[in-house]
Amino acid sequence: GAGVSQTPSNKVTEKGKYVELRCDPISGHTALYWYRQSLGQGPEFLIYFQGTGAADDSGLPNDRFFAVRPEGSVSTLKIQRTERGDSAVYLCASSQDRESSEQYFGPGTRLTVT
Amino acid sequence: SQELEQSPQSLIVQEGKNLTINCTSSKTLYGLYWYKQKYGEGLIFLMMLQKGGEEKSHEKITAKLDEKKQQSSLHITASQPSHAGIYLCGAARTGNQFYFGTGTSLTVIP
């Protein structure tokens, strides 16, 4: 079956612009995670959804970042007033449920803010 | 400070050689996960360890979790170019957060 997909694969935007990054989890997976990975670092937790609700958004760096998952499947990570420091690879992962041990990762979206 | 420390940061080995990557936590881990990442791709799950002293193997990769559940090692036997990539250990905090080590970059020279 299809894995986790993310679109776009690459996004270049100007400082101050608004961007949306999309994640399509594996069908039937109720848990969804967003991470941010800077060059040479491990992924950094941003937010976790269980179903439609954000169960833990404590990793979001500031209020310019917001994520939604209105129907419990596709999720969108939204970044307002982008800054150069937002440049990173944004990874999405899904797992079958909260207790599931294995997260399946998408290929990521590489965001570059110029 | 990084909660999961990995060593070494990078490793270059000749094909056929064995190697070990370490992951150390200052706190007792609920579960320790190993992932592999290739450039431009997402993470691929390798193994999960939960019990102190647990050891798992998949093909030529073996992972162990120490008795105190604070340190894990990943060992590759007879490395091949296909093993090249970034190896990441990860763990779950209480609640829903999941965090990763800084990664170990492995290069295997044919």
Short mmCIF file of C-alpha atoms in Angstrom, two decimals:
data_model
loop_
_atom_site.label_atom_id
_atom_site.label_comp_id
_atom_site.label_asym_id
_atom_site.label_seq_id
_atom_site.Cartn_x
_atom_site.Cartn_y
_atom_site.Cartn_z
CA GLY A 1 0.00 0.00 0.00
CA ALA A 2 0.99 3.64 -0.23
CA GLY A 3 3.30 5.08 2.35
CA VAL A 4 3.29 8.52 3.90
CA SER A 5 3.45 11.21 1.26
CA GLN A 6 4.36 14.87 1.62
CA THR A 7 3.90 17.75 -0.74
CA PRO A 8 5.61 19.72 -2.01
CA SER A 9 8.96 17.97 -1.92
CA ASN A 10 10.71 21.33 -2.15
CA LYS A 11 9.47 24.80 -1.35
CA VAL A 12 11.38 28.03 -1.80
CA THR A 13 9.75 31.13 -0.39
CA GLU A 14 10.67 34.68 0.45
CA LYS A 15 11.05 35.88 3.99
CA GLY A 16 7.74 37.04 5.38
CA LYS A 17 5.58 34.84 3.18
CA TYR A 18 3.06 32.22 4.30
CA VAL A 19 3.56 28.53 3.46
CA GLU A 20 1.56 25.36 3.83
CA LEU A 21 3.08 21.90 3.91
CA ARG A 22 0.90 18.87 3.42
CA CYS A 23 1.13 15.36 4.81
CA ASP A 24 -0.88 12.35 3.67
CA PRO A 25 -0.51 9.60 6.27
CA ILE A 26 -0.98 5.91 5.71
CA SER A 27 -4.67 5.14 5.48
CA GLY A 28 -6.11 4.11 8.83
CA HIS A 29 -3.27 5.53 10.91
CA THR A 30 -4.74 7.61 13.68
CA ALA A 31 -1.49 9.08 15.01
CA LEU A 32 0.38 11.72 13.03
CA TYR A 33 3.59 13.55 13.89
CA TRP A 34 5.40 16.56 12.46
CA TYR A 35 9.14 17.02 12.89
CA ARG A 36 11.67 19.56 11.71
CA GLN A 37 15.17 18.56 10.77
CA SER A 38 17.98 21.04 10.31
CA LEU A 39 21.18 20.15 8.52
CA GLY A 40 23.36 17.81 10.55
CA GLN A 41 20.80 17.34 13.28
CA GLY A 42 18.27 14.74 14.23
CA PRO A 43 14.57 15.44 13.70
CA GLU A 44 13.00 17.74 16.28
CA PHE A 45 9.46 17.03 17.46
CA LEU A 46 6.89 19.70 16.59
CA ILE A 47 3.39 18.37 17.09
CA TYR A 48 1.44 15.15 17.52
CA PHE A 49 -2.13 14.45 16.44
CA GLN A 50 -4.32 11.66 17.66
CA GLY A 51 -7.26 11.66 15.27
CA THR A 52 -8.34 15.22 14.56
CA GLY A 53 -7.00 16.78 17.72
CA ALA A 54 -3.53 18.06 18.48
CA ALA A 55 -2.67 15.95 21.49
CA ASP A 56 0.68 17.64 22.01
CA ASP A 57 1.81 20.82 20.28
CA SER A 58 4.54 21.70 22.76
CA GLY A 59 7.25 21.38 20.12
CA LEU A 60 5.97 24.19 17.93
CA PRO A 61 8.65 26.90 18.20
CA ASN A 62 6.31 29.90 18.28
CA ASP A 63 2.86 31.09 17.29
CA ARG A 64 3.85 31.49 13.64
CA PHE A 65 3.56 27.71 13.38
CA PHE A 66 0.20 25.99 13.31
CA ALA A 67 -1.01 22.59 12.16
CA VAL A 68 -4.41 21.12 11.46
CA ARG A 69 -5.87 17.73 10.72
CA PRO A 70 -9.58 18.48 10.25
CA GLU A 71 -10.77 15.04 9.16
CA GLY A 72 -8.28 12.90 10.99
CA SER A 73 -6.26 11.98 7.93
CA VAL A 74 -4.43 14.65 5.90
CA SER A 75 -2.57 17.23 7.94
CA THR A 76 -1.30 20.67 6.98
CA LEU A 77 1.54 22.47 8.71
CA LYS A 78 1.18 26.22 8.30
CA ILE A 79 3.95 28.74 8.81
CA GLN A 80 3.19 32.46 8.84
CA ARG A 81 5.66 35.28 8.24
CA THR A 82 8.43 32.86 7.41
CA GLU A 83 11.94 33.60 8.58
CA ARG A 84 15.28 32.37 7.23
CA GLY A 85 15.69 30.28 10.38
CA ASP A 86 12.62 28.27 9.37
CA SER A 87 14.61 26.71 6.54
CA ALA A 88 14.78 22.98 7.22
CA VAL A 89 13.34 19.66 6.13
CA TYR A 90 9.88 19.12 7.58
CA LEU A 91 9.11 15.47 8.17
CA CYS A 92 5.74 13.87 8.75
CA ALA A 93 5.21 10.43 10.26
CA SER A 94 2.18 8.34 11.04
CA SER A 95 1.55 5.31 13.18
CA GLN A 96 -1.38 3.02 13.58
CA ASP A 97 -2.41 4.30 16.98
CA ARG A 98 -1.06 5.99 20.05
CA GLU A 99 0.42 2.80 21.40
CA SER A 100 2.03 1.74 18.15
CA SER A 101 5.77 1.52 18.30
CA GLU A 102 6.63 2.12 14.70
CA GLN A 103 6.34 5.45 12.97
CA TYR A 104 6.33 5.52 9.19
CA PHE A 105 8.01 8.60 7.79
CA GLY A 106 7.36 10.55 4.65
CA PRO A 107 10.21 11.80 2.43
CA GLY A 108 9.95 15.29 3.86
CA THR A 109 9.48 18.77 2.47
CA ARG A 110 12.62 20.84 2.11
CA LEU A 111 11.72 24.45 2.93
CA THR A 112 14.09 27.22 1.96
CA VAL A 113 13.35 30.76 3.06
CA THR A 114 15.34 33.36 1.13
CA SER B 1 21.33 19.83 26.03
CA GLN B 2 20.80 16.83 23.84
CA GLU B 3 18.91 14.09 25.68
CA LEU B 4 20.20 11.38 23.37
CA GLU B 5 23.88 11.49 22.57
CA GLN B 6 25.17 9.51 19.65
CA SER B 7 28.73 8.55 18.93
CA PRO B 8 30.57 8.77 16.73
CA GLN B 9 29.12 11.68 14.75
CA SER B 10 30.50 10.22 11.57
CA LEU B 11 32.15 7.00 10.54
CA ILE B 12 34.03 5.97 7.42
CA VAL B 13 34.75 2.28 7.03
CA GLN B 14 36.03 -0.05 4.37
CA GLU B 15 33.50 -2.46 2.94
CA GLY B 16 33.50 -5.70 4.89
CA LYS B 17 34.47 -4.13 8.19
CA ASN B 18 32.39 -4.28 11.35
CA LEU B 19 31.27 -1.13 13.13
CA THR B 20 29.37 0.03 16.20
CA ILE B 21 27.27 3.14 16.82
CA ASN B 22 26.33 4.15 20.34
CA CYS B 23 23.35 6.01 21.76
CA THR B 24 23.36 7.20 25.36
CA SER B 25 20.63 8.75 27.47
CA SER B 26 20.89 10.46 30.83
CA LYS B 27 17.47 9.07 31.72
CA THR B 28 15.92 5.62 31.72
CA LEU B 29 14.32 4.98 28.38
CA TYR B 30 10.79 3.67 27.89
CA GLY B 31 11.79 2.35 24.50
CA LEU B 32 14.71 2.90 22.19
CA TYR B 33 14.25 3.03 18.42
CA TRP B 34 16.79 2.88 15.64
CA TYR B 35 16.15 4.50 12.28
CA LYS B 36 18.18 4.89 9.12
CA GLN B 37 17.96 7.91 6.85
CA LYS B 38 19.33 8.36 3.37
CA TYR B 39 19.92 11.83 1.98
CA GLY B 40 16.68 13.38 0.77
CA GLU B 41 14.56 10.57 2.10
CA GLY B 42 12.48 9.90 5.15
CA LEU B 43 13.49 7.71 8.05
CA ILE B 44 13.29 3.95 7.81
CA PHE B 45 12.51 2.04 10.97
CA LEU B 46 15.12 -0.57 11.86
CA MET B 47 14.42 -1.88 15.35
CA MET B 48 12.82 -1.11 18.65
CA LEU B 49 14.15 -2.24 22.04
CA GLN B 50 12.11 -2.07 25.21
CA LYS B 51 13.49 -4.40 27.80
CA GLY B 52 16.79 -4.04 29.64
CA GLY B 53 19.33 -6.42 28.12
CA GLU B 54 17.26 -6.90 24.99
CA GLU B 55 19.01 -7.64 21.73
CA LYS B 56 17.52 -7.78 18.24
CA SER B 57 18.98 -8.60 14.87
CA HIS B 58 17.90 -7.95 11.33
CA GLU B 59 20.14 -9.23 8.57
CA LYS B 60 23.60 -7.93 9.46
CA ILE B 61 22.44 -5.31 11.94
CA THR B 62 22.22 -6.04 15.67
CA ALA B 63 20.97 -3.62 18.31
CA LYS B 64 21.26 -3.98 22.07
CA LEU B 65 19.81 -2.10 25.02
CA ASP B 66 21.75 -2.22 28.27
CA GLU B 67 20.28 -3.48 31.54
CA LYS B 68 19.78 0.03 32.89
CA LYS B 69 17.95 1.04 29.68
CA GLN B 70 20.15 4.09 29.23
CA GLN B 71 22.48 3.00 26.48
CA SER B 72 22.04 1.23 23.19
CA SER B 73 24.47 0.09 20.55
CA LEU B 74 23.93 -0.70 16.90
CA HIS B 75 26.40 -3.10 15.38
CA ILE B 76 26.82 -3.79 11.67
CA THR B 77 28.73 -6.87 10.63
CA ALA B 78 30.59 -7.02 7.33
CA SER B 79 29.42 -3.58 6.20
CA GLN B 80 28.30 -2.98 2.62
CA PRO B 81 27.83 0.22 0.62
CA SER B 82 24.08 -0.25 1.02
CA HIS B 83 24.52 0.34 4.76
CA ALA B 84 25.64 3.91 4.14
CA GLY B 85 23.39 6.63 5.52
CA ILE B 86 22.56 8.41 8.73
CA TYR B 87 21.63 6.28 11.72
CA LEU B 88 19.38 7.87 14.31
CA CYS B 89 18.31 6.62 17.69
CA GLY B 90 15.01 7.84 19.04
CA ALA B 91 12.97 7.54 22.20
CA ALA B 92 9.59 8.51 23.57
CA ARG B 93 9.11 10.82 26.52
CA THR B 94 6.19 10.40 28.84
CA GLY B 95 3.23 11.65 26.92
CA ASN B 96 3.39 11.88 23.21
CA GLN B 97 6.69 13.47 22.33
CA PHE B 98 9.29 11.54 20.45
CA TYR B 99 12.86 12.75 20.25
CA PHE B 100 15.98 11.79 18.34
CA GLY B 101 19.71 11.78 18.76
CA THR B 102 21.91 13.92 16.52
CA GLY B 103 22.64 11.03 14.19
CA THR B 104 25.70 9.14 12.99
CA SER B 105 26.71 9.49 9.39
CA LEU B 106 28.08 6.24 7.98
CA THR B 107 30.13 6.03 4.79
CA VAL B 108 31.17 2.64 3.47
CA ILE B 109 34.01 2.66 0.96
CA PRO B 110 33.81 -0.12 -1.64
#
